[in-house]
Structures are given as structure tokens and as C-alpha cells.
GROMACS .gro file of C-alpha atoms in nm:
model
  159
    1MET     CA    1  -1.076   4.740  -1.712
    2ALA     CA    2  -0.866   4.576  -1.498
    3ILE     CA    3  -0.688   4.288  -1.570
    4HIS     CA    4  -0.677   3.960  -1.331
    5LYS     CA    5  -0.384   3.754  -1.322
    6LEU     CA    6  -0.418   3.349  -1.246
    7HIS     CA    7  -0.093   3.231  -1.095
    8ILE     CA    8  -0.065   2.856  -1.182
    9ASP     CA    9   0.089   2.819  -0.813
   10GLU     CA   10  -0.266   2.918  -0.671
   11PHE     CA   11  -0.436   2.555  -0.816
   12ASP     CA   12  -0.096   2.332  -0.711
   13GLU     CA   13  -0.300   2.279  -0.368
   14VAL     CA   14  -0.323   1.926  -0.222
   15ASP     CA   15  -0.729   1.898  -0.071
   16TYR     CA   16  -0.680   1.558  -0.002
   17GLU     CA   17  -0.603   1.304   0.197
   18LEU     CA   18  -0.496   0.968   0.040
   19ILE     CA   19  -0.481   0.617   0.224
   20ALA     CA   20  -0.314   0.323   0.151
   21ILE     CA   21  -0.461  -0.021   0.233
   22HIS     CA   22  -0.307  -0.346   0.209
   23THR     CA   23  -0.581  -0.674   0.206
   24SER     CA   24  -0.729  -0.980   0.020
   25LEU     CA   25  -1.091  -0.832   0.056
   26GLU     CA   26  -1.282  -0.814  -0.250
   27ASP     CA   27  -1.376  -0.408  -0.372
   28TYR     CA   28  -1.718  -0.496  -0.227
   29ARG     CA   29  -1.632  -0.646   0.089
   30LEU     CA   30  -1.431  -0.361   0.179
   31ALA     CA   31  -1.644  -0.093   0.189
   32TYR     CA   32  -1.898  -0.330   0.337
   33PHE     CA   33  -1.637  -0.346   0.648
   34LEU     CA   34  -1.517   0.079   0.591
   35ASN     CA   35  -1.895   0.155   0.622
   36GLN     CA   36  -1.946  -0.045   0.933
   37LYS     CA   37  -1.584   0.107   1.114
   38LEU     CA   38  -1.664   0.482   0.981
   39PRO     CA   39  -1.924   0.715   0.953
   40ILE     CA   40  -1.984   0.698   0.608
   41LEU     CA   41  -2.198   0.524   0.340
   42LEU     CA   42  -1.939   0.433   0.051
   43SER     CA   43  -2.152   0.286  -0.261
   44LYS     CA   44  -1.997   0.140  -0.586
   45SER     CA   45  -1.998   0.384  -0.895
   46LYS     CA   46  -2.086   0.336  -1.237
   47ASN     CA   47  -1.788   0.585  -1.357
   48GLU     CA   48  -1.499   0.386  -1.314
   49ILE     CA   49  -1.166   0.503  -1.344
   50GLN     CA   50  -1.004   0.457  -1.677
   51ILE     CA   51  -0.619   0.444  -1.739
   52ASN     CA   52  -0.465   0.380  -2.086
   53ILE     CA   53  -0.145   0.217  -2.046
   54LYS     CA   54   0.095   0.043  -2.329
   55GLU     CA   55  -0.068  -0.287  -2.324
   56GLY     CA   56  -0.408  -0.145  -2.371
   57VAL     CA   57  -0.672   0.045  -2.146
   58THR     CA   58  -0.785  -0.031  -1.816
   59PHE     CA   59  -1.074   0.041  -1.557
   60PHE     CA   60  -1.042   0.024  -1.203
   61SER     CA   61  -1.390  -0.022  -0.982
   62ARG     CA   62  -1.425   0.299  -0.721
   63PHE     CA   63  -1.706   0.324  -0.488
   64ILE     CA   64  -1.821   0.701  -0.359
   65TYR     CA   65  -1.948   0.849  -0.054
   66GLU     CA   66  -2.080   1.227  -0.096
   67ASN     CA   67  -2.175   1.439   0.212
   68THR     CA   68  -2.321   1.735   0.066
   69ASN     CA   69  -2.357   1.891   0.398
   70THR     CA   70  -1.963   1.958   0.423
   71ASP     CA   71  -1.924   1.882   0.113
   72CYS     CA   72  -1.652   1.611   0.175
   73CYS     CA   73  -1.607   1.302  -0.069
   74TRP     CA   74  -1.478   0.968   0.009
   75SER     CA   75  -1.368   0.732  -0.268
   76LEU     CA   76  -1.240   0.353  -0.226
   77VAL     CA   77  -1.051   0.232  -0.522
   78GLN     CA   78  -0.828  -0.055  -0.656
   79ASN     CA   79  -0.519  -0.003  -0.710
   80LYS     CA   80  -0.417  -0.325  -0.901
   81ASN     CA   81  -0.638  -0.492  -1.184
   82GLU     CA   82  -0.523  -0.705  -1.497
   83VAL     CA   83  -0.574  -0.586  -1.856
   84THR     CA   84  -0.569  -0.904  -2.082
   85THR     CA   85  -0.465  -0.848  -2.474
   86LEU     CA   86  -0.504  -1.101  -2.728
   87SER     CA   87  -0.233  -1.167  -2.892
   88THR     CA   88  -0.192  -1.346  -3.237
   89ASN     CA   89   0.115  -1.652  -3.288
   90ASN     CA   90   0.189  -1.732  -3.661
   91GLN     CA   91   0.509  -1.908  -3.581
   92ASN     CA   92   0.290  -2.237  -3.452
   93LEU     CA   93   0.338  -2.556  -3.568
   94PHE     CA   94  -0.030  -2.575  -3.631
   95GLY     CA   95  -0.119  -2.264  -3.798
   96ASP     CA   96  -0.216  -1.927  -3.713
   97SER     CA   97  -0.351  -1.956  -3.309
   98SER     CA   98  -0.446  -1.676  -3.072
   99PHE     CA   99  -0.372  -1.586  -2.724
  100GLU     CA  100  -0.504  -1.415  -2.417
  101VAL     CA  101  -0.192  -1.230  -2.242
  102ALA     CA  102  -0.286  -1.058  -1.911
  103THR     CA  103  -0.063  -0.807  -1.727
  104LYS     CA  104  -0.108  -0.656  -1.444
  105ALA     CA  105  -0.228  -0.269  -1.411
  106PHE     CA  106  -0.145  -0.033  -1.149
  107LEU     CA  107  -0.315   0.290  -1.082
  108LEU     CA  108  -0.012   0.427  -0.900
  109PRO     CA  109   0.285   0.249  -1.020
  110GLU     CA  110   0.503   0.331  -0.763
  111LEU     CA  111   0.286   0.163  -0.482
  112LYS     CA  112   0.258  -0.182  -0.623
  113LYS     CA  113   0.219  -0.317  -0.313
  114VAL     CA  114  -0.120  -0.141  -0.222
  115ASP     CA  115  -0.439  -0.312  -0.310
  116TYR     CA  116  -0.624  -0.044  -0.233
  117PHE     CA  117  -0.654   0.352  -0.131
  118LEU     CA  118  -0.918   0.565   0.022
  119LYS     CA  119  -0.963   0.946  -0.092
  120ILE     CA  120  -1.054   1.178   0.147
  121GLU     CA  121  -1.126   1.555  -0.026
  122ASN     CA  122  -1.253   1.856   0.194
  123ASN     CA  123  -1.185   1.615   0.500
  124ASP     CA  124  -1.310   1.717   0.813
  125ALA     CA  125  -1.246   1.422   1.079
  126GLU     CA  126  -0.884   1.384   1.223
  127LEU     CA  127  -0.664   1.131   0.968
  128ASP     CA  128  -0.523   0.938   1.289
  129GLU     CA  129  -0.861   0.857   1.364
  130ILE     CA  130  -0.986   0.725   1.006
  131ILE     CA  131  -0.674   0.463   1.069
  132ALA     CA  132  -0.736   0.408   1.366
  133SER     CA  133  -1.114   0.266   1.327
  134MET     CA  134  -0.964   0.093   0.948
  135ASN     CA  135  -0.695  -0.115   1.158
  136THR     CA  136  -1.023  -0.268   1.397
  137ILE     CA  137  -1.097  -0.463   1.071
  138SER     CA  138  -0.934  -0.794   1.112
  139LYS     CA  139  -0.922  -0.871   0.709
  140ILE     CA  140  -0.740  -0.569   0.668
  141ALA     CA  141  -0.338  -0.620   0.708
  142THR     CA  142  -0.189  -0.246   0.708
  143VAL     CA  143  -0.317   0.089   0.701
  144TYR     CA  144  -0.152   0.415   0.642
  145SER     CA  145  -0.128   0.761   0.491
  146VAL     CA  146   0.058   0.785   0.197
  147ASP     CA  147   0.243   1.183   0.150
  148SER     CA  148   0.056   1.280  -0.179
  149ASN     CA  149   0.365   1.491  -0.295
  150SER     CA  150   0.565   1.170  -0.338
  151ILE     CA  151   0.361   1.048  -0.592
  152LYS     CA  152   0.524   1.046  -0.942
  153SER     CA  153   0.156   0.995  -1.091
  154LYS     CA  154  -0.092   1.189  -0.881
  155ASN     CA  155  -0.268   1.272  -1.227
  156ASN     CA  156  -0.403   0.955  -1.182
  157LEU     CA  157  -0.599   1.050  -0.884
  158ILE     CA  158  -0.784   1.368  -1.060
  159PHE     CA  159  -1.140   1.179  -1.104
   0.00000   0.00000   0.00000
């Protein structure tokens, strides 16, 4: 009987490109403009990305396009979201009171200034051409490629 060994290094390959987007657009408007400029058709995914942080659980919206012919998958994901927690204050003059506290949560905390990420799995197009097309959108401030090896919280990108 043959024994087949698997090494953990075989699974450590990065097979996606990550593009950071700085914009003040809402996620659905950004997806619309990307659909206009790129050969994709992003649509809202029902499966939002759930991240557990110490303040609570937060969900990040996701737009997805899957090309079954090339096995290419494009995902537009927001990086910033707010978590509201209910806090009670027992040392109030007027008795027990509760109030909501909102804190910011990030999909990739080391890139806090980025508004959205475009994750392209099994990319068959030229990355520089994609970035150049995205830069023609007037509402986008800047777009650039992110080195996925420099990201500490890359486990948040597994979806």
C-alpha cells in the first residue's frame, strides 16, 4: 500500500490579487461603476463576511462575480464597518440608563484607510490594466495593488 504525504507548504500559495480602493462611494454605487468599466457583473451576495472582534460581531457587505468558464472569482468587500453595542450605566443620577456605543471595525486592521478591497481569484487579466480602468472612475480617489504577503490578518480574506 502506497503512502502519500502532504506538506503544509503545498497549500501556502497565494492565488489571488488584492486591490485597495479609496472612495467615498456607497458599496452598491461602486459595484455599478466597476461593472461599467471592467468586464464583470458584480452582484450583491447574500453571504456577508462575518468577523468576530472583542466589541461584538460585525458583517461586511460583499459583491461577487464568478466566471464559470475561467474559474475566475471577483469579490468587492468593504473594509470599514461600525459595531454598535449596548452599554449600561448604573452610576447615573437618574437611575439605570443604557446607551449605544459605536466603534469601527476593519476587515484588514493594518490597512485602516482603505475603504474597499477587490479580491480577484484565478486572475486571467493583466492587473495593471484593471487598475488603469478603475482609475478612470471619477469618484475613486486612488486604487493600488496590495502585496498579500505583507498582510498580517490575511485569514479574514478567506471567504
